[in-house]
Coordinates of C-alpha atoms and ligand atoms in Angstrom, one line a residue:
Chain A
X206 CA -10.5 -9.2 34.6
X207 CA -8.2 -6.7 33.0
X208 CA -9.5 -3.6 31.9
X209 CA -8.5 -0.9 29.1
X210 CA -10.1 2.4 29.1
X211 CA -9.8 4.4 25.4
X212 CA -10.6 7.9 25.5
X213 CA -11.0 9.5 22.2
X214 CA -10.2 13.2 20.9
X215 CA -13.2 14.5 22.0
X216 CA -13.1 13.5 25.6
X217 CA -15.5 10.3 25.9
X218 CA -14.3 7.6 27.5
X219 CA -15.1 3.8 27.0
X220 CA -13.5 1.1 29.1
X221 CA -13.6 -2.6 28.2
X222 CA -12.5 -6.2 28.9
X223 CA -9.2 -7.1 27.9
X224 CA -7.9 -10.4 27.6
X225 CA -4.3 -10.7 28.6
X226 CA -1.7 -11.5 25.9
X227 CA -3.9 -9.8 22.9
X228 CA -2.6 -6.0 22.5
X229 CA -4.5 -2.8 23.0
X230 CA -5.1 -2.7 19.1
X231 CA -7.0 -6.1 19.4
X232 CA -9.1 -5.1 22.5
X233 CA -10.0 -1.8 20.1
X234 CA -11.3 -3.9 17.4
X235 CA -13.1 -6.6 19.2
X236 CA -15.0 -4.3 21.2
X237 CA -16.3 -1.4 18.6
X238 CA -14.1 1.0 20.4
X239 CA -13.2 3.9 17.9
X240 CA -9.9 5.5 16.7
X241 CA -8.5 3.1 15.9
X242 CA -8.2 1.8 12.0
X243 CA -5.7 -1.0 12.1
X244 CA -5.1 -1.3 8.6
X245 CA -1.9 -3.1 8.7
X246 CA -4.0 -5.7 11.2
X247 CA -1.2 -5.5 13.8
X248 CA 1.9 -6.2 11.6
X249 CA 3.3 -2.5 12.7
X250 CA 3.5 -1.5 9.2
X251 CA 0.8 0.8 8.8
X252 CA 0.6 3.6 12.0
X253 CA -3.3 4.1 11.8
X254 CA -3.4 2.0 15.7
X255 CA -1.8 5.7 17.0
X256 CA -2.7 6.4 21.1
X257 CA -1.5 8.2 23.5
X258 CA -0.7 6.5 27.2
X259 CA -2.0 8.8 30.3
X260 CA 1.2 10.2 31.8
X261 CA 0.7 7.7 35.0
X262 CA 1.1 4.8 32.3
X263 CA 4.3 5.8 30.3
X264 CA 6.4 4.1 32.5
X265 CA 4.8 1.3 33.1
X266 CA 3.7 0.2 29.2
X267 CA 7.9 1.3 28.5
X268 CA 9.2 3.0 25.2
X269 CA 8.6 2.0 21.9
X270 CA 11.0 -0.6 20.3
X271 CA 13.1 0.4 17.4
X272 CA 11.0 -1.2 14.6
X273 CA 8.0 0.6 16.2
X274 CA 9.6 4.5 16.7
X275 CA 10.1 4.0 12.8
X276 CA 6.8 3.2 12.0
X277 CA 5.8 6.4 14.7
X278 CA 7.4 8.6 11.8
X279 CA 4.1 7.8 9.5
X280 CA 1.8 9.0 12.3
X281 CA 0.5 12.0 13.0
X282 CA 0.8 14.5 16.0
X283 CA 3.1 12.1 17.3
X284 CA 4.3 12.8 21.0
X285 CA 6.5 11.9 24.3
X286 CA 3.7 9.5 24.7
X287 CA 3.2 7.9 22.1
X288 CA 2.8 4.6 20.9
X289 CA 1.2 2.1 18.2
X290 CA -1.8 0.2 20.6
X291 CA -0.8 -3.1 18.2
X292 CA 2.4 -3.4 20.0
X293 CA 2.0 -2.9 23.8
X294 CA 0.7 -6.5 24.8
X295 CA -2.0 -6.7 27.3
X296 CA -0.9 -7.7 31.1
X297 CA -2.1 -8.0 34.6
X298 CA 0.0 -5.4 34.8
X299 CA -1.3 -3.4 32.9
X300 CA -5.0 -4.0 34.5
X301 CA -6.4 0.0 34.5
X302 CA -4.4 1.2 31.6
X303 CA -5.7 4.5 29.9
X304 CA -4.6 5.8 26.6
X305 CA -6.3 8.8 24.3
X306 CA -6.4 7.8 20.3
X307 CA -5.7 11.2 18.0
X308 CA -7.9 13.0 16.4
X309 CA -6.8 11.4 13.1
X310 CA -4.8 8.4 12.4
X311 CA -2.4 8.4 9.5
Chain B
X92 CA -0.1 8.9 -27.4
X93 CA 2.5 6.2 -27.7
X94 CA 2.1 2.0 -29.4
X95 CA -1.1 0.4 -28.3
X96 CA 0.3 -2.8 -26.9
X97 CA -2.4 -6.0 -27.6
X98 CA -2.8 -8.9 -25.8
X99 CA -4.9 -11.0 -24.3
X100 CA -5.0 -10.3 -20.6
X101 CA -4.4 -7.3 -18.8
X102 CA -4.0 -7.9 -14.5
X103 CA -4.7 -4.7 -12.4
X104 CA -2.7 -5.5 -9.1
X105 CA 0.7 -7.9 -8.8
X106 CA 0.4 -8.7 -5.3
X107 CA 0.0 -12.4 -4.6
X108 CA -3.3 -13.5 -6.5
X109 CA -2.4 -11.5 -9.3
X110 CA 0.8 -13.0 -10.2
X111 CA -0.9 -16.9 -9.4
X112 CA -3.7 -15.8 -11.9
X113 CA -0.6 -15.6 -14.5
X114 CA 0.5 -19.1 -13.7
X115 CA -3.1 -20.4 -14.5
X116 CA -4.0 -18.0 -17.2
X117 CA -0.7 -19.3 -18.8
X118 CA -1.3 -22.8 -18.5
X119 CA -4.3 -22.2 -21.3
X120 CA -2.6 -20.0 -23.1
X121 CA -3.6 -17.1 -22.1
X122 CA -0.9 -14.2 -22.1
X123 CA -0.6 -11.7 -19.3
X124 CA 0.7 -8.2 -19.2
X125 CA 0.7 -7.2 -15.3
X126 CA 0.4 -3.8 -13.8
X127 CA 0.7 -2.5 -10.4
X128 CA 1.3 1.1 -9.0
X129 CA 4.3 -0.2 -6.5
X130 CA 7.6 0.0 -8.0
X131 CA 8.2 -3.7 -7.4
X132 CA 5.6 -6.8 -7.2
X133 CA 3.8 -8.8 -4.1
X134 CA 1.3 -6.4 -3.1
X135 CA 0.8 -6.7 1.0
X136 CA 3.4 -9.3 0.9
X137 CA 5.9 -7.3 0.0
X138 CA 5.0 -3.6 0.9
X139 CA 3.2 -4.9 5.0
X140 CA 4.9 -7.9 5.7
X141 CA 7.7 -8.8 3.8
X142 CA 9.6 -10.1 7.1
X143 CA 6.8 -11.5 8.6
X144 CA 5.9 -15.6 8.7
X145 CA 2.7 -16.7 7.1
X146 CA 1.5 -19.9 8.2
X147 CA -1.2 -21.1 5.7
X148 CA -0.2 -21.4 2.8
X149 CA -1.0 -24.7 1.9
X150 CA 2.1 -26.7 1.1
X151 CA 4.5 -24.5 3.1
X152 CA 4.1 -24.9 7.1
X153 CA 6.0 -21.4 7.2
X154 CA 6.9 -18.6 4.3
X155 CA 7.7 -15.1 4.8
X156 CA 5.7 -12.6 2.9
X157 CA 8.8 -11.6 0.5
X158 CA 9.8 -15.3 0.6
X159 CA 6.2 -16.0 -1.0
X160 CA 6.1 -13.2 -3.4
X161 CA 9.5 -15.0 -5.0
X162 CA 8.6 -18.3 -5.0
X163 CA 5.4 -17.1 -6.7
X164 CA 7.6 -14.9 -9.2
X165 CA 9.7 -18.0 -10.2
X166 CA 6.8 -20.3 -10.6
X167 CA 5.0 -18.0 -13.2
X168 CA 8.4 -17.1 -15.1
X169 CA 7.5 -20.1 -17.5
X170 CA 4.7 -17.7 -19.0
X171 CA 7.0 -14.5 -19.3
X172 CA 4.3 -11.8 -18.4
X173 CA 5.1 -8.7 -18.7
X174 CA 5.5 -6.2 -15.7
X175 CA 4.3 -2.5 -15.9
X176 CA 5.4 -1.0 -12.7
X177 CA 5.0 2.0 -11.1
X178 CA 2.1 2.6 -13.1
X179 CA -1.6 3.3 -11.6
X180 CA -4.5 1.7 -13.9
X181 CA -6.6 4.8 -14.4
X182 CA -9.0 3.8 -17.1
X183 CA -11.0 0.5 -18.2
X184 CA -12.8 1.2 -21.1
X185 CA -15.2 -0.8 -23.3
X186 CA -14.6 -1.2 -27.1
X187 CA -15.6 -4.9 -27.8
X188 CA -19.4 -6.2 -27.0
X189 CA -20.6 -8.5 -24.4
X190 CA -19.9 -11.9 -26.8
X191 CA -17.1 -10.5 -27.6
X192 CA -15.5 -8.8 -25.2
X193 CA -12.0 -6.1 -25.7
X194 CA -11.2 -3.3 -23.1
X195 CA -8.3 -0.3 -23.6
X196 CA -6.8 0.0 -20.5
X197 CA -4.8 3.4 -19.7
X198 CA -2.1 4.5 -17.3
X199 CA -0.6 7.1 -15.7
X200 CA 2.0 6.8 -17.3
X201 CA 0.6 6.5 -20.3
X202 CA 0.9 2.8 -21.2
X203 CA -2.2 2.1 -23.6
X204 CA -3.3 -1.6 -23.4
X205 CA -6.2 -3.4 -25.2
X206 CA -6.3 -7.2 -23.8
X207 CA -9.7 -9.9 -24.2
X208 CA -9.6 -10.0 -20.8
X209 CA -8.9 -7.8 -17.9
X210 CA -8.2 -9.5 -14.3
X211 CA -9.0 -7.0 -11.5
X212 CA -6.3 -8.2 -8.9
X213 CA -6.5 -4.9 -6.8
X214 CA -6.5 -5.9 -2.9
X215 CA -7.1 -3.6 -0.5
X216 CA -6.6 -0.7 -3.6
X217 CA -3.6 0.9 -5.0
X218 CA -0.9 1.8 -2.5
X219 CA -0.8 5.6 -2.6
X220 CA 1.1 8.1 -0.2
X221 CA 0.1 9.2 2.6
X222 CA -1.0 12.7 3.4
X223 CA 0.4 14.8 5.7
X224 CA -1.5 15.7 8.9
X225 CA -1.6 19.2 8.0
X226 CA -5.6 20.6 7.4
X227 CA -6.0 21.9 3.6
X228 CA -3.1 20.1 2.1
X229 CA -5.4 19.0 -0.4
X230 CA -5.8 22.4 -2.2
X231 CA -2.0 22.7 -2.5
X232 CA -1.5 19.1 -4.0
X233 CA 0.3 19.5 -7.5
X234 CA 1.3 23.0 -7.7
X235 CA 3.3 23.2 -4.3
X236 CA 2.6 20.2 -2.2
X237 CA 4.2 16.9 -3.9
X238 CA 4.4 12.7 -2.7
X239 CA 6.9 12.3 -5.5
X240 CA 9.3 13.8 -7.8
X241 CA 8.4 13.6 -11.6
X242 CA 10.4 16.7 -12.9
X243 CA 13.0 18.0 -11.4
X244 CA 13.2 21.2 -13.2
X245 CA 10.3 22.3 -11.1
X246 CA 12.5 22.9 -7.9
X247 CA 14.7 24.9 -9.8
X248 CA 16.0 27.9 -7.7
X249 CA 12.3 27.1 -5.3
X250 CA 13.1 26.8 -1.4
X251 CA 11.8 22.7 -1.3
X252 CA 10.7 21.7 2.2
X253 CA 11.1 17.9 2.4
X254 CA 9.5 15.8 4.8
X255 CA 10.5 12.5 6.3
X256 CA 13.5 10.3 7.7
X257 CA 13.5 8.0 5.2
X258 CA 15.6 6.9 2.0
X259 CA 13.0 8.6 -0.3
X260 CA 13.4 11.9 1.8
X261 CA 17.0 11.5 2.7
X262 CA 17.5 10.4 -1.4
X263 CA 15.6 13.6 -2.4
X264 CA 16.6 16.1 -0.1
X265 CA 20.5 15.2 -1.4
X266 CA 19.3 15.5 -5.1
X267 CA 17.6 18.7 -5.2
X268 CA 20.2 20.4 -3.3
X269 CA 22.4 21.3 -6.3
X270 CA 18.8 22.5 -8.1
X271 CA 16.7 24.2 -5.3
X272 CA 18.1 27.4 -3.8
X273 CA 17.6 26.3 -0.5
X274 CA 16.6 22.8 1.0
X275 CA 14.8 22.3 4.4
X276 CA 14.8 18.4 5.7
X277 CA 12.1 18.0 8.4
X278 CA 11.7 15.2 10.5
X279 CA 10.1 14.8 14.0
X280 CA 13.4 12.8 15.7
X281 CA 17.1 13.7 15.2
X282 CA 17.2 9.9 13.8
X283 CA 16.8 8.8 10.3
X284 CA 15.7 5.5 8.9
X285 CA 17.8 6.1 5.3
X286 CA 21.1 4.2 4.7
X287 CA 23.6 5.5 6.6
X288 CA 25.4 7.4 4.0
X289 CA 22.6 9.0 2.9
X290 CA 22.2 10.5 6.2
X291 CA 26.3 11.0 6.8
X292 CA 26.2 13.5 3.5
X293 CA 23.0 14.9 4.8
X294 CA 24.7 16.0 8.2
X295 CA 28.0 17.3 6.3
X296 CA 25.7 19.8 4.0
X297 CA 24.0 20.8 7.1
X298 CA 27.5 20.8 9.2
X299 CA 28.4 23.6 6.2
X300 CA 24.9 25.6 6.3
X301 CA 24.2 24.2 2.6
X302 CA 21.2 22.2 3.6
X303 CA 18.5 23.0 6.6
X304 CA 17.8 20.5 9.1
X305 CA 14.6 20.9 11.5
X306 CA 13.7 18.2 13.8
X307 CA 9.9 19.1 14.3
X308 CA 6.2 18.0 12.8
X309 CA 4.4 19.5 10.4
X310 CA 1.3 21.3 11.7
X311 CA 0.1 23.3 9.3
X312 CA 0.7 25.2 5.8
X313 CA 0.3 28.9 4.7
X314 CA -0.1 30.1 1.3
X315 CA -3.2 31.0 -0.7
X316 CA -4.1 29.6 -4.6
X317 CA -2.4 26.3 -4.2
X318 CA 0.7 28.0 -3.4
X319 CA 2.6 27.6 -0.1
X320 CA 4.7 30.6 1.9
X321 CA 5.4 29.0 4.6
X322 CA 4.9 25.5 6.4
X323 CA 4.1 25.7 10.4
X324 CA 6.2 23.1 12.5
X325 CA 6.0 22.0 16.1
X326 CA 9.1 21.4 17.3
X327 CA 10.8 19.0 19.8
X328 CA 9.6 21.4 22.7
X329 CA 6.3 21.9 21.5
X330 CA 6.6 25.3 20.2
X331 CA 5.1 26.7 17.1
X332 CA 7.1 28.3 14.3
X333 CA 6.7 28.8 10.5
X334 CA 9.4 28.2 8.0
X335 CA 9.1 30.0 4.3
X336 CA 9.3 27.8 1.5
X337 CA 7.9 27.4 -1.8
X338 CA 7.4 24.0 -2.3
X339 CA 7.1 20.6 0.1
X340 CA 8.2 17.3 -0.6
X341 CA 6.5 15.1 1.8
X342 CA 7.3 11.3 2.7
X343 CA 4.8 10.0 4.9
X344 CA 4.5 6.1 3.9
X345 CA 2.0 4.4 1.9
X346 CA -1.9 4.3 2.2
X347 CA -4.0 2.1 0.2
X348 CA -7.0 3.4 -1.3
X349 CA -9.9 2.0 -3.3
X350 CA -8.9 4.4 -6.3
X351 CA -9.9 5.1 -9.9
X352 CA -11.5 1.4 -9.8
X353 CA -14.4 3.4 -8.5
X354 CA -14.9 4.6 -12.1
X355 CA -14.8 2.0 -14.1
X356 CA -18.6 1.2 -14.4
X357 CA -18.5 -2.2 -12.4
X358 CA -21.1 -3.1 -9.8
X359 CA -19.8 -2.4 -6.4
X360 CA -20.9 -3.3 -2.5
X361 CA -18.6 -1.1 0.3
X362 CA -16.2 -0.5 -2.1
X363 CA -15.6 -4.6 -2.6
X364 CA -16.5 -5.8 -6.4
X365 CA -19.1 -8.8 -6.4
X366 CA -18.8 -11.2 -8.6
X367 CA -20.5 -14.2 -9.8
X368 CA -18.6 -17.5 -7.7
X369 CA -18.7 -19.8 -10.4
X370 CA -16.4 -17.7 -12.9
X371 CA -15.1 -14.9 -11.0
X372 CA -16.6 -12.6 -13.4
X373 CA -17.9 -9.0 -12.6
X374 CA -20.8 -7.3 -14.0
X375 CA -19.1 -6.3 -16.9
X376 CA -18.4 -9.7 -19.3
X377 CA -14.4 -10.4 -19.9
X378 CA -13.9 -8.1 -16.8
X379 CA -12.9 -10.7 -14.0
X380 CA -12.3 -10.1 -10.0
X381 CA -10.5 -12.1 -8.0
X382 CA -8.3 -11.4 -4.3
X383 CA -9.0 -9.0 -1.4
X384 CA -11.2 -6.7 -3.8
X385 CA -13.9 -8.9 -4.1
X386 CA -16.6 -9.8 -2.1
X387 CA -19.6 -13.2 -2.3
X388 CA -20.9 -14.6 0.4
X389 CA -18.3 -16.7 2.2
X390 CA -15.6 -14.7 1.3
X391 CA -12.3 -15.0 3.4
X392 CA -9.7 -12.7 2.7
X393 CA -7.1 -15.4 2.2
X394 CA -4.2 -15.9 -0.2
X395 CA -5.0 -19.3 -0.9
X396 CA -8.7 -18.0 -1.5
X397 CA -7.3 -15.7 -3.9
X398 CA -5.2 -18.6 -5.7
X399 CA -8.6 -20.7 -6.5
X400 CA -10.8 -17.7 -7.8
X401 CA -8.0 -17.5 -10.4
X402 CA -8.1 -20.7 -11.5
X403 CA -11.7 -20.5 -12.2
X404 CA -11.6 -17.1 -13.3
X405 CA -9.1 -17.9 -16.1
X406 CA -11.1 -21.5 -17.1
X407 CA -13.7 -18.9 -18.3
X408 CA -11.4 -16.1 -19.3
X409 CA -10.3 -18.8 -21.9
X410 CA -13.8 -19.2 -23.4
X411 CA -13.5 -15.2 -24.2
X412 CA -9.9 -15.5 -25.4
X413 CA -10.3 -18.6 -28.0
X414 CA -13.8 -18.6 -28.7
X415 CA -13.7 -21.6 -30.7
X416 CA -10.9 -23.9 -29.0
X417 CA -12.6 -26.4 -27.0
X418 CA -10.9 -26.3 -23.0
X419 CA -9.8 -29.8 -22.2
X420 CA -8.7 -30.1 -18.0
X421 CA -5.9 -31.4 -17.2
X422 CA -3.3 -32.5 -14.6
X423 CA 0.3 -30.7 -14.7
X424 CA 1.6 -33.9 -13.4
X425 CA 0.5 -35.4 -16.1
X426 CA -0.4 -33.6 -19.3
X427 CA 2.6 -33.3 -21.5
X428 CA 1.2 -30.5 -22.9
X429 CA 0.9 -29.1 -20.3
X430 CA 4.3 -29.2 -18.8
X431 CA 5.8 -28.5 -22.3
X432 CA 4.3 -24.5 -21.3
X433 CA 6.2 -25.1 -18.0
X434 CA 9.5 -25.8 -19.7
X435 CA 9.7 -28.8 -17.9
X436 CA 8.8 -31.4 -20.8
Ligands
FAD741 C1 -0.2 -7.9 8.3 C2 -0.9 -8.9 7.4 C3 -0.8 -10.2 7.6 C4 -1.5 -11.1 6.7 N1 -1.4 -12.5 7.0 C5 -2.0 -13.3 6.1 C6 -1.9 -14.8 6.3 O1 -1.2 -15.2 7.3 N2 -2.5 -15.6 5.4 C7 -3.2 -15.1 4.4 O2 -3.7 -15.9 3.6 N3 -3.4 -13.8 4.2 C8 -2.8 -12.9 5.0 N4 -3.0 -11.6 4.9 C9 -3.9 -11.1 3.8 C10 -3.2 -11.2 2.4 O3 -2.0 -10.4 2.4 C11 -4.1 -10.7 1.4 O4 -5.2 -11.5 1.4 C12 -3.4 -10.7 0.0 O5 -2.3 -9.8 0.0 C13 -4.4 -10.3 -1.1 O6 -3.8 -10.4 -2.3 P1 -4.2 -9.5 -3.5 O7 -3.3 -9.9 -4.6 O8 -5.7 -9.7 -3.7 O9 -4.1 -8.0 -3.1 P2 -2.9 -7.1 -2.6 O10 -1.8 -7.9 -1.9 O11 -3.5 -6.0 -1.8 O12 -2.3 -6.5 -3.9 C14 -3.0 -5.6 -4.7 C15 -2.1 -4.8 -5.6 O13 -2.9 -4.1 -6.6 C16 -2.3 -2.8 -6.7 N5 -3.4 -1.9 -7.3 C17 -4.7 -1.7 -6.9 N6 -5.3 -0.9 -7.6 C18 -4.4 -0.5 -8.6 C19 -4.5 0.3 -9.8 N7 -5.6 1.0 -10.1 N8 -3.4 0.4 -10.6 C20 -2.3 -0.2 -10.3 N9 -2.1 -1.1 -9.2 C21 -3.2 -1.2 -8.4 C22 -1.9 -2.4 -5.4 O14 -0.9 -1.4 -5.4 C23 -1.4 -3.7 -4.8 O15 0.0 -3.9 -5.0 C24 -2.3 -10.6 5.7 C25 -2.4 -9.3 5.5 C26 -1.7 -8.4 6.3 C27 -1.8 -6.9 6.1
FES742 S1 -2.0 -2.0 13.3 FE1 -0.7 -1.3 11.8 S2 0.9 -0.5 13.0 FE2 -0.4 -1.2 14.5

């Protein structure tokens, strides 16, 4: 099985199933994992899915597309890396990823 | 306090179910005025996904949001509603009785409308901007700290911080130069989402030191009684540094948000407004629900949900509107009458 592991702004750490081809956003929401708001539910037109990927991840996950470093410009404390969790797609590849959500989204 | 316009149905909300409630409020007659606090109609449709395919609608095997919204505007044209955009629906307020029902409904903008019926059509809430992440912005908001421009006079000879890449930052950063004495653009990347010429005279008045560009975030404000001095920004190199300025400007997209609904008097549930399933109705009689806002049990938050609690909202809606006239159903495919209110008989 794949696994995500969210760590949130004050340091806890919770790391669940994911199913490959659903995105980090959708592994979020199904499993209670907070930080995440979702309020667009994935159409990357809201910014409130913010996280940031561990440093050993950036490369792997890749930069965000076009559509999606516009939408960045709506989220807060945005940095090198970071990305919306509706748009990076869950892969075997990606089995072990870690990302932190902000302390506030949108 | 300007005309009091009358008719018989107010609709808080034009996104999709409110503008199909005018199609069914119209075939009995029943005249719409419309209001939403976007500057243009179609509500999630139009503002989330435009672009995007929807896939259940039921007669279309694939629309795209914005290609909904329009079919949706040109099947209601028939009735002519009236649109007040722009406008946020602050007050709801009781003058008729509960047999005979008449609200005044108020905007911000100071449209006064008293309607039979009011349709609550609201969503997920009235789109409102965004704040920007900076702690305590709040106490600065409407003296120094502004989402939108109402008078420009108030940046006269004021150093205006404005924040964002986009056409409404781009748009008012190129306006107020000839009226602020200084104009700072800030954005977090040295690329801008506004129409390209926008952002070509931009980078000329910058190119000539008329105009300020920073490419940094905002962090964090300074200032005391609602009035800034400075505004703190991280830049690209993550280093700290304040700017002076007396005003900011800030573009940070839309957020929706329950609203002044909240103080209308109705019965709410997790900021959702029951109603009763067999009318639509609220808690308050002649005040009617219907879309995301609402909840019952069983409630999906669909678009072709929203379509049928309008039909049945407005089959009661009627009984408020012409007391006496007797509501006889009938087919449009069938009911001259009916399809002489189409303009197709
Ligand atoms: C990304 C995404 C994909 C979706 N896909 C589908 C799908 O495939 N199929 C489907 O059926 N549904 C889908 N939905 C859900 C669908 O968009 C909603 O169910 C629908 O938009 C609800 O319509 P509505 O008219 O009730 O409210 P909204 O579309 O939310 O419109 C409400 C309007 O009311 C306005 N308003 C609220 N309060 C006030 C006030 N006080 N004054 C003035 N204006 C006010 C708001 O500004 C807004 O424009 C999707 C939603 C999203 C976000
Ligand atoms: S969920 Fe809205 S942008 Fe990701």
């Amino acid at each position: 099985m794949t696994k995500v592991t969210y760590i949130d702004a004050s340091g806890e750490s919770r790391t669940v199933e994911a199913q490959v081809g659903s995105t980090v956003m959708e592994t979020a929401l199904r499993n209670s994992v907070p930080g995440i708001e979702a309020e667009c539910g994935g159409a990357c037109a809201c910014a409130t899915c913010h996280v940031y990927v561990a440093d050993e991840w950036t490369e792997i996950v890749g930069k965000p597309s076009q559509m999606e470093e516009d939408m960045l410009d709506f989220a807060a404390d945005v940095r090198p890396n970071s990305r919306l969790s509706c748009q990076i797609k869950v892969s075997e590849a990606l089995d072990g990823l870690v990302v932190t959500t902000p302390v506030k989204q949108g | 306090m300007s005309e009091i316009i009358q008719t018989d149905a107010v609709i808080v909300g034009a996104g999709p179910v409110g503008l199909f409630a005018v199609f069914e409020l119209g075939l009995l007659d029943i005249k719409a005025h419309l209001i939403d606090i976007l500057p243009k109609v179609g509500g999630q449709c139009a503002e989330l996904y435009p672009e995007k395919p929807i896939y259940d609608i039921p007669g279309y095997p694939i629309i795209t949001g914005q290609g909904l919204v329009e079919a949706l505007e040109k099947q209601i044209h028939p009735f002519r509603p009236t649109f007040h955009l722009g406008e946020m629906v602050e007050r709801v307020e009781t003058l008729g009785t509960a047999e005979k029902p008449l609200y005044r409904v108020a905007t911000d903008a100071g449209t006064t409308i008293e309607a039979k019926v009011v349709i609550i059509a609201a969503g997920g809430g009235s789109f409102q901007p965004k704040r920007p992440p900076t702690p305590g912005v709040e106490a600065y908001e409407g003296k120094s700290v502004f989402y939108s421009v109402r008078k420009m006079e108030h940046f006269r000879g004021r150093r205006v911080m404005v924040a964002g890449g986009g056409d409404s930052a781009l748009d008012w950063a190129l306006n107020l130069h000839p009226v602020a004495s200084r104009v700072i653009l800030v954005h977090r990347r040295d690329e801008f989402r506004a129409a390209p010429h926008s952002v070509n005279a931009m980078r000329a008045l910058v190119a000539e030191n008329k105009m300020d560009l920073a490419i940094a975030q905002l962090t964090g404000l300074k200032g005391a009684d609602g009035q800034l001095s400075a505004v703190t920004l991280r830049g690209a190199d993550q280093s700290a540094f304040d700017v002076e300025c007396d005003d900011l400007l800030a573009f940070y997209g839309l957020t929706m948000k329950l609203g002044p609904i909240a103080d209308w008097g109705l019965n709410l549930h997790e900021n959702l407004i029951p109603v009763d399933t067999a009318t639509f109705e609220t808690s308050a009689p002649g005040i009617f629900a219907v879309g995301d806002i609402i909840t019952y049990p069983g409630k999906l938050k669909l678009i072709l949900s929203g379509f049928h609690e309008g039909a049945l909202a407005a089959q009661r809606a009627h009984r408020h509107v012409y007391p006496d006239k007797k509501l006889l159903f009938q087919y449009t495919t069938s009911s001259t009458n009916l399809q002489r209110k189409l303009g197709v008989s």
